[in-house]
PDB file of C-alpha atoms in Angstrom:
ATOM      1  CA  UNK A   1     -23.547 -23.122  18.309  1.00 81.00           C
ATOM      2  CA  UNK A   2     -22.030 -25.308  21.092  1.00 93.00           C
ATOM      3  CA  UNK A   3     -20.651 -24.325  24.197  1.00 94.00           C
ATOM      4  CA  UNK A   4     -17.346 -24.834  22.906  1.00 95.00           C
ATOM      5  CA  UNK A   5     -17.847 -22.793  20.336  1.00 94.00           C
ATOM      6  CA  UNK A   6     -18.966 -20.504  21.974  1.00 94.00           C
ATOM      7  CA  UNK A   7     -15.879 -20.515  25.063  1.00 96.00           C
ATOM      8  CA  UNK A   8     -13.352 -20.695  22.226  1.00 95.00           C
ATOM      9  CA  UNK A   9     -14.771 -17.776  20.575  1.00 94.00           C
ATOM     10  CA  UNK A  10     -14.876 -15.690  23.511  1.00 94.00           C
ATOM     11  CA  UNK A  11     -11.158 -17.038  24.546  1.00 95.00           C
ATOM     12  CA  UNK A  12     -10.096 -15.930  21.260  1.00 94.00           C
ATOM     13  CA  UNK A  13     -11.979 -12.269  21.289  1.00 92.00           C
ATOM     14  CA  UNK A  14     -10.113 -11.773  24.631  1.00 93.00           C
ATOM     15  CA  UNK A  15      -6.870 -12.530  23.264  1.00 93.00           C
ATOM     16  CA  UNK A  16      -7.061 -10.272  20.689  1.00 90.00           C
ATOM     17  CA  UNK A  17      -8.550  -7.087  23.270  1.00 89.00           C
ATOM     18  CA  UNK A  18      -5.238  -7.920  25.437  1.00 91.00           C
ATOM     19  CA  UNK A  19      -2.608  -8.271  22.312  1.00 90.00           C
ATOM     20  CA  UNK A  20      -4.372  -4.632  20.974  1.00 86.00           C
ATOM     21  CA  UNK A  21      -3.907  -2.866  24.439  1.00 87.00           C
ATOM     22  CA  UNK A  22      -0.370  -3.969  24.867  1.00 90.00           C
ATOM     23  CA  UNK A  23       0.553  -3.236  21.353  1.00 85.00           C
ATOM     24  CA  UNK A  24      -1.227   0.584  21.534  1.00 81.00           C
ATOM     25  CA  UNK A  25       0.538   0.814  24.783  1.00 85.00           C
ATOM     26  CA  UNK A  26       3.550   0.379  23.741  1.00 85.00           C
ATOM     27  CA  UNK A  27       3.530   2.319  20.558  1.00 78.00           C
ATOM     28  CA  UNK A  28       2.079   5.068  23.575  1.00 77.00           C
ATOM     29  CA  UNK A  29       4.941   5.076  25.526  1.00 82.00           C
ATOM     30  CA  UNK A  30       7.924   4.862  22.182  1.00 79.00           C
ATOM     31  CA  UNK A  31       5.404   8.612  21.487  1.00 74.00           C
ATOM     32  CA  UNK A  32       6.075   9.389  25.470  1.00 75.00           C
ATOM     33  CA  UNK A  33       9.981   8.636  25.206  1.00 78.00           C
ATOM     34  CA  UNK A  34      10.471  10.313  21.496  1.00 72.00           C
ATOM     35  CA  UNK A  35      10.955  13.981  22.767  1.00 65.00           C
ATOM     36  CA  UNK A  36      12.596  14.842  19.601  1.00 67.00           C
ATOM     37  CA  UNK A  37      10.011  15.804  17.514  1.00 64.00           C
ATOM     38  CA  UNK A  38       8.270  19.455  17.262  1.00 66.00           C
ATOM     39  CA  UNK A  39       5.093  17.469  18.058  1.00 69.00           C
ATOM     40  CA  UNK A  40       3.931  17.832  21.167  1.00 72.00           C
ATOM     41  CA  UNK A  41       3.511  14.236  23.164  1.00 70.00           C
ATOM     42  CA  UNK A  42      -0.189  14.863  24.963  1.00 77.00           C
ATOM     43  CA  UNK A  43      -1.011  15.697  20.770  1.00 77.00           C
ATOM     44  CA  UNK A  44       0.085  12.470  19.441  1.00 74.00           C
ATOM     45  CA  UNK A  45      -1.162  10.387  22.356  1.00 74.00           C
ATOM     46  CA  UNK A  46      -4.386  12.303  22.176  1.00 79.00           C
ATOM     47  CA  UNK A  47      -4.483  11.474  18.523  1.00 79.00           C
ATOM     48  CA  UNK A  48      -3.544   7.393  19.613  1.00 76.00           C
ATOM     49  CA  UNK A  49      -6.509   7.247  21.925  1.00 79.00           C
ATOM     50  CA  UNK A  50      -8.962   9.262  18.670  1.00 83.00           C
ATOM     51  CA  UNK A  51      -7.752   6.567  16.783  1.00 81.00           C
ATOM     52  CA  UNK A  52      -8.256   3.250  19.419  1.00 76.00           C
ATOM     53  CA  UNK A  53     -11.383   4.503  20.848  1.00 76.00           C
ATOM     54  CA  UNK A  54     -12.339   4.042  24.261  1.00 75.00           C
ATOM     55  CA  UNK A  55     -11.633   0.661  25.552  1.00 69.00           C
ATOM     56  CA  UNK A  56     -14.478  -2.539  25.676  1.00 73.00           C
ATOM     57  CA  UNK A  57     -15.165  -2.624  29.330  1.00 71.00           C
ATOM     58  CA  UNK A  58     -14.870   0.981  29.370  1.00 66.00           C
ATOM     59  CA  UNK A  59     -17.634   1.113  27.034  1.00 63.00           C
ATOM     60  CA  UNK A  60     -19.764  -1.299  29.098  1.00 62.00           C
ATOM     61  CA  UNK A  61     -18.712   0.837  32.414  1.00 61.00           C
ATOM     62  CA  UNK A  62     -20.185   4.117  30.376  1.00 60.00           C
ATOM     63  CA  UNK A  63     -23.679   2.359  29.652  1.00 62.00           C
ATOM     64  CA  UNK A  64     -23.955   1.297  33.015  1.00 59.00           C
ATOM     65  CA  UNK A  65     -23.240   4.614  34.799  1.00 54.00           C
ATOM     66  CA  UNK A  66     -25.842   6.022  32.446  1.00 49.00           C
TER      67      UNK A  66
END
């Protein structure tokens, strides 16, 4: 694999992560603003976080601590 190909893949991965993070942040904000349902905001946000899992940076930081 050439250096250029590697760098393109890394840039693509970082951009994809940023888009996913923005989408989850937007969903979290929408859920936090909507208090009309009988479900608590905290439970919905916890479910979103459980579906998403930790961000790669959080995994790396957690692994560095152990």
